[in-house]
Coordinates of C-alpha atoms in Angstrom, one line a residue:
Chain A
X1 CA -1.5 13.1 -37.7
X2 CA 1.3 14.2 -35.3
X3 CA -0.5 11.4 -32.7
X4 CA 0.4 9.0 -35.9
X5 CA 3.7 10.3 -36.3
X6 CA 4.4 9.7 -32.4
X7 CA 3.6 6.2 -31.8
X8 CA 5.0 5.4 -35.1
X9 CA 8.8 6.1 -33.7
X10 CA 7.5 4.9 -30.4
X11 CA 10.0 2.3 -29.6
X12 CA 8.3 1.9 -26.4
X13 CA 4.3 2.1 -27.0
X14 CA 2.6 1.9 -23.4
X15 CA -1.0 3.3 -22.2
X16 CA -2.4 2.9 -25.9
X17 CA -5.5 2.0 -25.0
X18 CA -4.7 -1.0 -27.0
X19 CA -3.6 -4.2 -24.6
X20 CA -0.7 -5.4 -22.8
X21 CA 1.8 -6.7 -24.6
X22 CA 5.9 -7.7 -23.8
X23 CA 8.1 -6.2 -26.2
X24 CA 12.1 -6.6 -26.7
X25 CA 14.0 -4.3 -25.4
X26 CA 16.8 -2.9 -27.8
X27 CA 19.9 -1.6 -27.0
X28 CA 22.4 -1.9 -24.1
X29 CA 21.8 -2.1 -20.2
X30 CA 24.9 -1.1 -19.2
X31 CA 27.0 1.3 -21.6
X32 CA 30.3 1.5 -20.0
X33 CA 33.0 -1.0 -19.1
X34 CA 35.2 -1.8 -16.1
X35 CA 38.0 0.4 -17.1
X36 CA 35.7 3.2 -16.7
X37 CA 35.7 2.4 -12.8
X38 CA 34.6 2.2 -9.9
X39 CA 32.1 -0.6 -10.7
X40 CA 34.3 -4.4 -11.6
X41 CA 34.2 -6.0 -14.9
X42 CA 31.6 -9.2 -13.0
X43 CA 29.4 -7.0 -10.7
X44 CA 29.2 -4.6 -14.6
X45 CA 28.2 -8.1 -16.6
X46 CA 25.8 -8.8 -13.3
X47 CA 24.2 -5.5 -13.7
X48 CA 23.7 -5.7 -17.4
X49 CA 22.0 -9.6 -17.1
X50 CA 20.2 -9.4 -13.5
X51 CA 19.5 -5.5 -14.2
X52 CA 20.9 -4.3 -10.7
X53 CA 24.0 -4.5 -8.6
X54 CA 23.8 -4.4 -4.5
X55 CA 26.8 -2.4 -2.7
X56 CA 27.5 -3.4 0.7
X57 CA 28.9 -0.4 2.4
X58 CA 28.2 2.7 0.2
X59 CA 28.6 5.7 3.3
X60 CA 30.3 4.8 6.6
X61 CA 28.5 4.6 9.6
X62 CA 29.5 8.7 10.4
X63 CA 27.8 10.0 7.1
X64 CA 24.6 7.0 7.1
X65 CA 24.3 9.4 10.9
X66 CA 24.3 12.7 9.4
X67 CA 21.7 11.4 6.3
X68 CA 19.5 10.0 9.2
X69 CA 19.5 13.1 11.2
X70 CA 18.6 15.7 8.1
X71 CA 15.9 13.1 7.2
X72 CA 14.4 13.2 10.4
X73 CA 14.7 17.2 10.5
X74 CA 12.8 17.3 7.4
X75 CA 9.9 14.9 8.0
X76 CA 9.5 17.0 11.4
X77 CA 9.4 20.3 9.6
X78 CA 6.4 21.8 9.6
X79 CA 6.9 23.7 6.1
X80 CA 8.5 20.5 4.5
X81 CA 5.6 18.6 5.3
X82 CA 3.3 21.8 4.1
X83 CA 4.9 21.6 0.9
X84 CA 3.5 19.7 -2.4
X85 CA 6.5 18.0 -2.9
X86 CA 5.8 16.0 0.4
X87 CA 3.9 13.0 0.4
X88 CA 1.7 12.3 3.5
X89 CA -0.6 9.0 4.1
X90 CA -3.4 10.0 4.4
X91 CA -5.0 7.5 7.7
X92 CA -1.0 7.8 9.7
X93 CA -0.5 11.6 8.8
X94 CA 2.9 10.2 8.2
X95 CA 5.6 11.0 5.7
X96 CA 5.8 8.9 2.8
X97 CA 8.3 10.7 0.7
X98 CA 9.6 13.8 0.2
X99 CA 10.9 14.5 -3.6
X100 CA 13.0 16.7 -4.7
X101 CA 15.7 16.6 -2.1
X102 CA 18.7 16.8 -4.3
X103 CA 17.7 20.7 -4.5
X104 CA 16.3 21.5 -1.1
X105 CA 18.3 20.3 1.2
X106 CA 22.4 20.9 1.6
X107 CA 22.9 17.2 3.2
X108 CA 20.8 14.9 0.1
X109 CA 22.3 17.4 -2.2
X110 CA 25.8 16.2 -1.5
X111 CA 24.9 12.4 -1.3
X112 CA 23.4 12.8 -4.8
X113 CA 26.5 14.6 -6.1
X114 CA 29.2 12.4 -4.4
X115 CA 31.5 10.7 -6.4
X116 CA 31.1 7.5 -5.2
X117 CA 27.4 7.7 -6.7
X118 CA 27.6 9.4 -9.5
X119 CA 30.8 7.8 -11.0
X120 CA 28.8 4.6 -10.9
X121 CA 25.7 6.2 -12.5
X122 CA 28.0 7.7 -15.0
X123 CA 30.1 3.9 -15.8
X124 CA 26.4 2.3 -15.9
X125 CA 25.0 5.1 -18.7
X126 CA 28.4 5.6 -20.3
X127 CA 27.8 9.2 -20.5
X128 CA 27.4 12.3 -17.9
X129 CA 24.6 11.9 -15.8
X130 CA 21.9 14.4 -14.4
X131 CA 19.7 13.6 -11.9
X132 CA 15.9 13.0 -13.4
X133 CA 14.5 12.6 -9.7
X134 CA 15.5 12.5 -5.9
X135 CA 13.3 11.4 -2.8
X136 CA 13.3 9.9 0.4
X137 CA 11.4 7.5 1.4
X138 CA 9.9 6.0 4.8
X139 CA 7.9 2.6 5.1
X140 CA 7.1 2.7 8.5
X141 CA 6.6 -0.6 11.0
X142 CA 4.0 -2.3 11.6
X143 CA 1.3 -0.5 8.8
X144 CA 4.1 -0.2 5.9
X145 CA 2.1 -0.7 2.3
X146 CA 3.4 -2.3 -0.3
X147 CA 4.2 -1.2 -3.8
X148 CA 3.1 -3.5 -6.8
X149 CA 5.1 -4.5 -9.4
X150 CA 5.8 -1.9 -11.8
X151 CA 8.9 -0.8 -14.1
X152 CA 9.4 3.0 -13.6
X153 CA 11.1 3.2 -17.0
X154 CA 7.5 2.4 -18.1
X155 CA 6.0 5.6 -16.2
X156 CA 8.9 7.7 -16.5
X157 CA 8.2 7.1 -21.0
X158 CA 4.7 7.5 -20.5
X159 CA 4.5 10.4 -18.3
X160 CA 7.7 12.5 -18.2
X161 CA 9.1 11.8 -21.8
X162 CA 11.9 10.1 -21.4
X163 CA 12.8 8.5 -24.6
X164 CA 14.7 5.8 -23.8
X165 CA 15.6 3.7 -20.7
X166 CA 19.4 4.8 -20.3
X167 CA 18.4 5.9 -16.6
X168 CA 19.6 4.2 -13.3
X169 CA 18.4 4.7 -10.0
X170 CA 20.2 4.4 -6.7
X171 CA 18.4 3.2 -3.8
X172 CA 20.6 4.0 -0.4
X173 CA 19.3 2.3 2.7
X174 CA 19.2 4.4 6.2
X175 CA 17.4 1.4 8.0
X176 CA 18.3 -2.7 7.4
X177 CA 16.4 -3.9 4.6
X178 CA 15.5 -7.3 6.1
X179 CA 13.0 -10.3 3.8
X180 CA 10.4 -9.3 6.3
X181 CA 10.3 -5.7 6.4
X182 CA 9.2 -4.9 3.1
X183 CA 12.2 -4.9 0.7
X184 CA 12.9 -3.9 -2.4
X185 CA 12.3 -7.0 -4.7
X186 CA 13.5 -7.3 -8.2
X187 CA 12.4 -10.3 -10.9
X188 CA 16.1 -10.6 -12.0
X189 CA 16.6 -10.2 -15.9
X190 CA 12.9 -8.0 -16.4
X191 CA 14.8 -5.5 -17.3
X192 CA 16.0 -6.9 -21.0
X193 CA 11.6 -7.1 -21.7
X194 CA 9.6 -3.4 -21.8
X195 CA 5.8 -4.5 -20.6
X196 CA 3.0 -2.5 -22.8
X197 CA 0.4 -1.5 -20.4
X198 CA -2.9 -1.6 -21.4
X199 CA -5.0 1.8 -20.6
X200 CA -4.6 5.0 -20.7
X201 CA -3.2 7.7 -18.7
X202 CA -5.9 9.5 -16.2
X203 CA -5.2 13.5 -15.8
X204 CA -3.2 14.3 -13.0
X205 CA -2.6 10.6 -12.6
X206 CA 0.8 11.3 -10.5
X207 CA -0.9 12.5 -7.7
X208 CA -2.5 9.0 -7.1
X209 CA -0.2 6.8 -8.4
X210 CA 2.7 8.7 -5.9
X211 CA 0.7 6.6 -3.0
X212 CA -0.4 3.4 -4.9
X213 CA 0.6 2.8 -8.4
X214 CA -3.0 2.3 -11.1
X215 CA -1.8 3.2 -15.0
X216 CA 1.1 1.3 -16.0
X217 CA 0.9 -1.5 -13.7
X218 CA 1.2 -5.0 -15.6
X219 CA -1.6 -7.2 -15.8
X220 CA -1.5 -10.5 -13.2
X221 CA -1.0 -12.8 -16.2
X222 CA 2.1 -11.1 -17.4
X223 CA 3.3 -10.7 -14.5
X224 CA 2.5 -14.2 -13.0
X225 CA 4.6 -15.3 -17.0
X226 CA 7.7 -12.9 -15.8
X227 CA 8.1 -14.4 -12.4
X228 CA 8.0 -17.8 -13.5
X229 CA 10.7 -17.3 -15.9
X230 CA 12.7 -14.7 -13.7
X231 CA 12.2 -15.3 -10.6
X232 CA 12.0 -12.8 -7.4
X233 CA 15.1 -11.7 -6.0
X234 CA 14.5 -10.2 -2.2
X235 CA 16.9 -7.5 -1.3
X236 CA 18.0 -7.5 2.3
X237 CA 21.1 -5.4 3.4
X238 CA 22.4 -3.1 5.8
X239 CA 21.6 0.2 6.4
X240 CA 24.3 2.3 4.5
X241 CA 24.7 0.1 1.5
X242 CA 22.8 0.7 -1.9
X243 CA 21.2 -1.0 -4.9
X244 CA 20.9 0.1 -8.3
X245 CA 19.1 -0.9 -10.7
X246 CA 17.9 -0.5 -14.3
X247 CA 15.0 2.1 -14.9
X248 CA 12.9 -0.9 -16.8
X249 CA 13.6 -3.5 -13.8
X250 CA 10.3 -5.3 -13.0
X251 CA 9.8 -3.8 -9.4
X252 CA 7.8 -4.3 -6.0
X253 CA 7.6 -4.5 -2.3
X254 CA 5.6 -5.5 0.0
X255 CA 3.8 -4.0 3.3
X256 CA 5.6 -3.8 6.7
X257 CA 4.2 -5.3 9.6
X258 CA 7.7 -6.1 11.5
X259 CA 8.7 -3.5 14.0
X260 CA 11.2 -2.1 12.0
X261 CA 10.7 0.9 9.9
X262 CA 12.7 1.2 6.4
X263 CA 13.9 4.3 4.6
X264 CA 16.3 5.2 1.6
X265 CA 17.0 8.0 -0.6
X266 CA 16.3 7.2 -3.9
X267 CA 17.9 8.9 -6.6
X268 CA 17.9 8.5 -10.6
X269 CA 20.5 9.3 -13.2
X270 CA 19.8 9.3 -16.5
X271 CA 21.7 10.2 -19.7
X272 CA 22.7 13.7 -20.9
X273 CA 22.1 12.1 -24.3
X274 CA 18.9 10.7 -23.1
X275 CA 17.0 14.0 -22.0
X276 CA 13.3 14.7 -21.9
X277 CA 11.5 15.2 -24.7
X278 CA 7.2 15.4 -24.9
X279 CA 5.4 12.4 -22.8
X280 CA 4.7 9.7 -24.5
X281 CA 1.6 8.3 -22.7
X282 CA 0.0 11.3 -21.2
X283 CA -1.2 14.9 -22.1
X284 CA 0.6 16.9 -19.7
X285 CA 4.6 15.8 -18.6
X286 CA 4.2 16.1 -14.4
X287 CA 5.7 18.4 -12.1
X288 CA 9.1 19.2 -12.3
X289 CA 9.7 18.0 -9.1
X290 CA 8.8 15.0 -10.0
X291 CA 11.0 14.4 -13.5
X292 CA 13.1 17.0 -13.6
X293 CA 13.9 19.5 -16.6
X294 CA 17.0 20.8 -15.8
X295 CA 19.7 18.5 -17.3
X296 CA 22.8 20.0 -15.9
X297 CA 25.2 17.4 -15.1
X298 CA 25.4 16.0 -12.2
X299 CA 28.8 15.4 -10.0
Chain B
X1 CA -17.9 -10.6 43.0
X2 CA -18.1 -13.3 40.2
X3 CA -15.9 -11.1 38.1
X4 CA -13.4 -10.5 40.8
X5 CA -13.2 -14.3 41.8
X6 CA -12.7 -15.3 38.0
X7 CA -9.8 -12.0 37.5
X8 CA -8.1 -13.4 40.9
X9 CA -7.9 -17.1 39.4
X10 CA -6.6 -15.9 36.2
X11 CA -2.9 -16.2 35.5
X12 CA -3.3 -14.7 31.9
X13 CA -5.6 -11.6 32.5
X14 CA -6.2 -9.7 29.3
X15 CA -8.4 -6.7 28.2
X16 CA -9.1 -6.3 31.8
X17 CA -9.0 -2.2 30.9
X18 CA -6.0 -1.9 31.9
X19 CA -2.5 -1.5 30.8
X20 CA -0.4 -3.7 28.9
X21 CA 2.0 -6.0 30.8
X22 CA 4.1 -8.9 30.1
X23 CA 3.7 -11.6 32.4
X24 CA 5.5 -15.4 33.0
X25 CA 4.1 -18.2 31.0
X26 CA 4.3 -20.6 33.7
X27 CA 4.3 -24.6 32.7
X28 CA 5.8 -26.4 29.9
X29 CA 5.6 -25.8 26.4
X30 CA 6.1 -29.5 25.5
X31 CA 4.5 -32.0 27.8
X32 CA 5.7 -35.2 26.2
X33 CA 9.1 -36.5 25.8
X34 CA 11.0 -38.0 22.8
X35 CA 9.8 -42.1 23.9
X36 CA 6.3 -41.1 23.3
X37 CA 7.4 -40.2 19.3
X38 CA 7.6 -39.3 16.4
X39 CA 9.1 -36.5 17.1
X40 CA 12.7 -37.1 18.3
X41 CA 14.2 -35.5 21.4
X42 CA 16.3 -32.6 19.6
X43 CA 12.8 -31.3 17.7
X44 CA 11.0 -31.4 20.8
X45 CA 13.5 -29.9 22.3
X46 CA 13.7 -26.4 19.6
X47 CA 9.7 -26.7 20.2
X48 CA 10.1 -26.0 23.7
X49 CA 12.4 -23.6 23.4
X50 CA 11.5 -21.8 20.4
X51 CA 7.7 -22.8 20.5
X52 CA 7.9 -24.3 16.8
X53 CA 8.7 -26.9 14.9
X54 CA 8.9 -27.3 11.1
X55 CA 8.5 -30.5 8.8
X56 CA 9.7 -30.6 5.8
X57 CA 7.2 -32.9 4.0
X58 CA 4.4 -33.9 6.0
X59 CA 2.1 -35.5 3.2
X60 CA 3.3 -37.0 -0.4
X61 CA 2.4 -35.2 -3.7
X62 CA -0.3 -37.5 -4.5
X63 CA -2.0 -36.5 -1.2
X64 CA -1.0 -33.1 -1.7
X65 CA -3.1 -33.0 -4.8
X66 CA -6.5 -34.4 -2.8
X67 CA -6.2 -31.6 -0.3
X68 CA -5.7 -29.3 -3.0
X69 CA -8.5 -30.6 -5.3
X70 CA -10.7 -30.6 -2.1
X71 CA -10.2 -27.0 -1.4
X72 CA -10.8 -25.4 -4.5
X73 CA -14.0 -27.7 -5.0
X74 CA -15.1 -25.7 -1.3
X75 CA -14.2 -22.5 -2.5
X76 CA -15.9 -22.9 -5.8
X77 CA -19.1 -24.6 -4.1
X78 CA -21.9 -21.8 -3.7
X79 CA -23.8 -23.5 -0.7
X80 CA -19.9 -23.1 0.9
X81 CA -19.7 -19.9 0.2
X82 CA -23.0 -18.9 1.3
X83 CA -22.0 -20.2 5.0
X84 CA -21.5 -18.2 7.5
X85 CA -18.8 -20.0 8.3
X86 CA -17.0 -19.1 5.4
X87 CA -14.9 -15.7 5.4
X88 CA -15.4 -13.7 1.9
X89 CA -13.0 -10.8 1.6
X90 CA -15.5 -8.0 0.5
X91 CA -13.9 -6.2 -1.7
X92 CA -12.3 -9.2 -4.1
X93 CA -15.0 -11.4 -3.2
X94 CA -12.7 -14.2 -2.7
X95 CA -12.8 -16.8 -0.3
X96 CA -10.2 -15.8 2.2
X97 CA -10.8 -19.0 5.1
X98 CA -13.2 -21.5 5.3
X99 CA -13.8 -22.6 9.1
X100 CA -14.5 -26.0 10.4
X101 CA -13.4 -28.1 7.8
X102 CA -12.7 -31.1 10.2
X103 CA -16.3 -32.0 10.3
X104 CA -17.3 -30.4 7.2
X105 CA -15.1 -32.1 4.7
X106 CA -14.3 -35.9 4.4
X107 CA -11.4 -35.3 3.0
X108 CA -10.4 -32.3 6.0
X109 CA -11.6 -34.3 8.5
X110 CA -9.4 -37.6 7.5
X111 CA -5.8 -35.4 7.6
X112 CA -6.8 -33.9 10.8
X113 CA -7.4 -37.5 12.1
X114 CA -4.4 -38.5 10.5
X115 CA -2.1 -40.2 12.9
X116 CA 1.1 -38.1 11.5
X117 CA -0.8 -35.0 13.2
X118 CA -2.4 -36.2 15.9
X119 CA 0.3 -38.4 17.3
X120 CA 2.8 -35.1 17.1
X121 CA -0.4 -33.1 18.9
X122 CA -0.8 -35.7 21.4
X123 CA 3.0 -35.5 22.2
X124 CA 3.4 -32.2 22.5
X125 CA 0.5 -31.8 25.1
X126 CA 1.2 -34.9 26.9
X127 CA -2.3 -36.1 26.4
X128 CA -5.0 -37.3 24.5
X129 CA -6.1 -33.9 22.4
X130 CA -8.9 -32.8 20.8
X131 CA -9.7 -30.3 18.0
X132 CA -10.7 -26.7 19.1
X133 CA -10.4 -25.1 15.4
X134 CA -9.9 -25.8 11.8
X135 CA -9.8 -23.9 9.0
X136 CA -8.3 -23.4 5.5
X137 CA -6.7 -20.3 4.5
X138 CA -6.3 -18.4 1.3
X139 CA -4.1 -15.8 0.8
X140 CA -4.0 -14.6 -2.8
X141 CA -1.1 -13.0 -5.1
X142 CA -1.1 -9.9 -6.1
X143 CA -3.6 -8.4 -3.3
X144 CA -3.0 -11.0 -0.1
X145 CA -3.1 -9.2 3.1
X146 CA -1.3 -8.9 6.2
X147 CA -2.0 -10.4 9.5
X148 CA -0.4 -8.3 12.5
X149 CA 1.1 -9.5 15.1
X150 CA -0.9 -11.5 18.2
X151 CA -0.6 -14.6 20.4
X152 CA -3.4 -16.9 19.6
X153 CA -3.8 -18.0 22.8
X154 CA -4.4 -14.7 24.0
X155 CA -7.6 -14.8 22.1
X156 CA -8.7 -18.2 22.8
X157 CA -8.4 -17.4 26.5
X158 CA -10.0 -14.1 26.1
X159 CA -13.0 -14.9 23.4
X160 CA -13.1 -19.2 23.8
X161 CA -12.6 -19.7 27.5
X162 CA -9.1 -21.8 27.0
X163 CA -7.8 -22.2 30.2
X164 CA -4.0 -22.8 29.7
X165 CA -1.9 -22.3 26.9
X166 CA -1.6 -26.3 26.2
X167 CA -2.6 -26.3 22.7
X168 CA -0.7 -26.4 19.7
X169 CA -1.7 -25.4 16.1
X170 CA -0.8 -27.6 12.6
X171 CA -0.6 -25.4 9.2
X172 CA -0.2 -27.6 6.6
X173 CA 1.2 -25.9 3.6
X174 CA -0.5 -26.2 0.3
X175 CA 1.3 -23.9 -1.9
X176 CA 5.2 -23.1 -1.4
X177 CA 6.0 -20.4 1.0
X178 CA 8.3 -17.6 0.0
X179 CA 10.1 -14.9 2.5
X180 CA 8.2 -13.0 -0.5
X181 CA 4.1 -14.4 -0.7
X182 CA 3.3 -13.2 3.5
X183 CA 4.6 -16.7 4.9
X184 CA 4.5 -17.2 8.2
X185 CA 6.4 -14.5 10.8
X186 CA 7.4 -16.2 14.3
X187 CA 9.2 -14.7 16.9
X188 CA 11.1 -17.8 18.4
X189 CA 11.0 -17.9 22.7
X190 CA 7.8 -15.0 22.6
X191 CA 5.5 -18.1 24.1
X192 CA 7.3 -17.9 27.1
X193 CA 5.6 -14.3 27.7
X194 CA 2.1 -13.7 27.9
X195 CA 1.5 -10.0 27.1
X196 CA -1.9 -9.0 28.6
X197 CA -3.2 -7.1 26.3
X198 CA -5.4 -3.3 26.5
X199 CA -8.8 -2.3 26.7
X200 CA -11.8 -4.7 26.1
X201 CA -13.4 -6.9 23.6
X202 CA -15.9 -5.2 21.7
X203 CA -19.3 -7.4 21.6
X204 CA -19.5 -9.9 18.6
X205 CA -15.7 -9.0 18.1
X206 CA -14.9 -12.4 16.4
X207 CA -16.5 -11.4 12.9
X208 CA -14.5 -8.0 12.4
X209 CA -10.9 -10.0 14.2
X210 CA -10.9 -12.7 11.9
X211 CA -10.5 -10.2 9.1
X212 CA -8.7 -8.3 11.0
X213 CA -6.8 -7.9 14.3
X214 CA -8.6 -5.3 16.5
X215 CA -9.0 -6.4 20.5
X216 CA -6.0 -8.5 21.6
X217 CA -3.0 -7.0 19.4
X218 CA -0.4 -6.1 21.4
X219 CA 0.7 -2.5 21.5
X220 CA 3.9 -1.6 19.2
X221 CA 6.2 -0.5 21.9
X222 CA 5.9 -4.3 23.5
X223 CA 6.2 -5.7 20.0
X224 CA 9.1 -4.1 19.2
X225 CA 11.0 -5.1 22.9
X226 CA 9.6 -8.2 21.5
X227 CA 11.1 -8.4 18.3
X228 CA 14.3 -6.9 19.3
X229 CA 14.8 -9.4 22.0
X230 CA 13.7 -12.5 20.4
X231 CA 13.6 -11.6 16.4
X232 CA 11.9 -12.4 13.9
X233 CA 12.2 -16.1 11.9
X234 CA 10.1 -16.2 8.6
X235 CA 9.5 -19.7 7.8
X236 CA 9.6 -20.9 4.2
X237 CA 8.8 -23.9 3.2
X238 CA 7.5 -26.8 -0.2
X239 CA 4.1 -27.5 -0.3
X240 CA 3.4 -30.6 1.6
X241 CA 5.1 -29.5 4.8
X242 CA 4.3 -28.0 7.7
X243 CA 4.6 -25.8 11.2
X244 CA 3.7 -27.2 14.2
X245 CA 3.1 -23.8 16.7
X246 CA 2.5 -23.3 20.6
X247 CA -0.8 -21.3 20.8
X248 CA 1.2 -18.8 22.5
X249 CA 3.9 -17.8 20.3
X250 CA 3.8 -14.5 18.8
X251 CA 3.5 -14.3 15.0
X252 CA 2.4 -12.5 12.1
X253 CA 2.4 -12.5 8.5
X254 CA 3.1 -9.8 5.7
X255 CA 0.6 -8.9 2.9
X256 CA 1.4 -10.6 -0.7
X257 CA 2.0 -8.7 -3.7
X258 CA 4.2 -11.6 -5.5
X259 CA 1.8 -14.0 -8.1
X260 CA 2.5 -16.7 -5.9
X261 CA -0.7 -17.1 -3.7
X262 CA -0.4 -19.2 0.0
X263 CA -2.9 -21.5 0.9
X264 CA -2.9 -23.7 3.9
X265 CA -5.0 -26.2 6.0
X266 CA -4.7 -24.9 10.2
X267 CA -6.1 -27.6 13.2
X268 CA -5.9 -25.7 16.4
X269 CA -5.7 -29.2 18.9
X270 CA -6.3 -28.9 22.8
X271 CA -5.3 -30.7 25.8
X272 CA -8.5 -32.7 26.8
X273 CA -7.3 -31.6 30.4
X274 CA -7.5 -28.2 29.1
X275 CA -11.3 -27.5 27.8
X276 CA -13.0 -25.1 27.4
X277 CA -14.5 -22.6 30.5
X278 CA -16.8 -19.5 30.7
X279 CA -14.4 -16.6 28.5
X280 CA -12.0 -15.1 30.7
X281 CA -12.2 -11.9 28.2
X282 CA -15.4 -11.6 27.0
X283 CA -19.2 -11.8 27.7
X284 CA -20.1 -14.5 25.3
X285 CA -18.1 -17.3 23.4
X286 CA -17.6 -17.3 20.1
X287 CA -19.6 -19.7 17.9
X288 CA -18.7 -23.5 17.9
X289 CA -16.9 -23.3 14.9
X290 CA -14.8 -21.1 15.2
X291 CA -14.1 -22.6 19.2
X292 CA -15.3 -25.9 19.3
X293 CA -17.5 -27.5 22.8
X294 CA -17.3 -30.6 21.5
X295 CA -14.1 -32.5 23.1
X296 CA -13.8 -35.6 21.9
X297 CA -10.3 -36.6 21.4
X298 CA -9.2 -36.7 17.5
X299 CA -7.6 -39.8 15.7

């Protein structure tokens, strides 16, 4: 009965069991306007029909230095790599991604809360922001993976409870994102469709799909339908500029075999009025350091 | 003293057991000049210089749609598939290349004939040419993988017994290339270097490298000198066209999570004043069709 109840006011029903499916998806993408500030009234109306926004120069050279040096610190300490919020590859014995850095290290912790960030986080979601999760990630040369096309809205619903997708992530480059060293690529517009993924939700499914994504990832047909219509959009840039995008973009990269490693911190805002509530696709919501429950604002 | 009169005569040593080293690529590049046509002075010119040339359409769409009809009636065929000298992947069973097509397939053999390819060969090389290796590649969407980097001429000298580097390679594309399906990674003025590559080649190393790179890759800190000083051009491009290659250029190409699969149709042509000798890298060549003993010039 309360299972009933649930997927009955499930605007966005994913991991049914039941098969995939493209619904509408209601609402607005971004809440604010260009009085609000810092983000203009075209690169606000690009967000809200491409579903993310690229920023040039987001930290000066000084402060990119200073991110690089604690992110190098970290993946070379011994008890950050020890810990469970660190993700090694398993063949490399490399650092993937460490999560959580927003509250365990000084340095991420003032990146995340700069004004620069969060103002735009707040103009996008028209509302105070918190931060649902923080990471850094490293795609190293030459035996990068890739990441298949996913919306993290989808897993963020599904596994953490996050009712709706008022959430925006920021992706802030350390290393130059160039087409051939595995870039963030976006299928422009995605982002207005929520993709119901066929399956269901395997226990403990974070701890796989952290390293390669399974539940929740569209099927090739629906996929192959989205980027005929939408198109891929490849993201190069410098190292200290930033993307964000929407939490339902249509997301993926590929593997890296160029010389040139990438990294960014990643960090998502969502809502104050858009807090967690029970998962809607899984039995358990994961670790908190993975969506966080503390919705304290941000900034 | 066999082996140390062959290594003394060798002005491209590789997998000797030793170190890596980058040595002179003594010659030209492009033997032929713009009289001898088609292709005019300033392309020939960028060939020699940045050991590539790109043609925008090489075939119409009507032919286009013969070579593609052709290869997906091999691919399909179960006698083709059961041959050894097709490459399965094993864990999609797909076809992933399909060698010797130019005396396999009527309708292969006739474009690799063609005068539009073997009149640019011939030129190149200065010569009359003949072919050392076709194929037709597949890379799918979704799950296409990554080729790292190597000179093919490292491993035709090494594994085939190719003297000198005066070959030059045809890909004719028959799907579009994307900077984001795993197109085609060159690094423009690397043919001018021949890096001899570590260790040895493993016995019957040709049926794990053509999955695979093993023997002959280049070690990352010489790739990354590489890259650094020469970069990286990824080379899109319509169906239809094509990239004409020296043997020695260094390239690469990234795995392929997009929907939009590659497919191509590769003739390796040789020098007939450059055929094939006793490997220079390995005890035993490598089956005729995959380095072919028969030189008898094409077209």
């Amino acid at each position: 009965m309360t299972e009933t109840l649930r997927r009955h006011h499930d605007a966005y029903p994913t991991r049914t069991g039941s098969n995939y499916m493209v619904l509408d998806r209601p609402g607005p993408v971004a809440w604010g306007t260009a009085a609000d500030g810092p983000i203009d009234a075209q690169t606000l109306q690009g967000f809200e029909s491409k579903g993310y926004l690229a920023i040039d120069q987001l930290v000066d050279p000084e402060e990119l230095e200073v991110l690089r040096v604690e992110l190098r610190r970290m993946s070379e300490d011994p008890s950050v790599r020890a810990d469970e919020r660190t993700i090694i590859e398993a063949k490399s014995q490399e650092v993937r991604s460490i999560f959580d850095v927003h509250r365990t290290s000084e340095v991420f912790k003032k990146i995340a809360n700069d004004p620069r960030v969060v103002g735009r986080a707040r103009q996008i979601l028209g509302s105070e922001v918190y931060i649902h999760q923080s990471r850094v990630n490293f795609k190293p040369g030459f035996e990068g993976k890739e990441f298949s096309w996913h919306s993290d809205f989808e897993t963020w619903h599904a596994e953490d409870g996050m009712p709706d997708p008022r959430a925006v992530s920021i992706s802030i480059s350390l290393t130059d994102n160039y087409t051939f060293n595995g870039p963030l690529m976006i299928m422009p517009g995605s982002h207005k469709k929520f993709i119901s993924c066929g399956g269901e939700t395997p226990e403990d499914n974070y701890k796989k799909s952290l390293i390669m994504q399974g539940a929740g990832t569209p099927d090739k047909e629906t996929l192959t339908r989205f980027a005929d219509e939408y198109g891929i959009d490849v993201l190069e840039g410098k190292a200290g500029g930033a993307v964000m995008f929407d939490s339902n973009c249509m997301h993926a990269s590929n593997g890296n075999v160029s010389p040139y490693p990438r990294s960014n911190i990643f960090i998502v805002f969502n809502s104050v009025e858009n807090t967690l509530v029970e998962p809607f696709g899984a039995d358990q919501p994961r670790p908190d350091y993975i969506g966080v429950r503390d919705f304290t604002p941000a900034g």
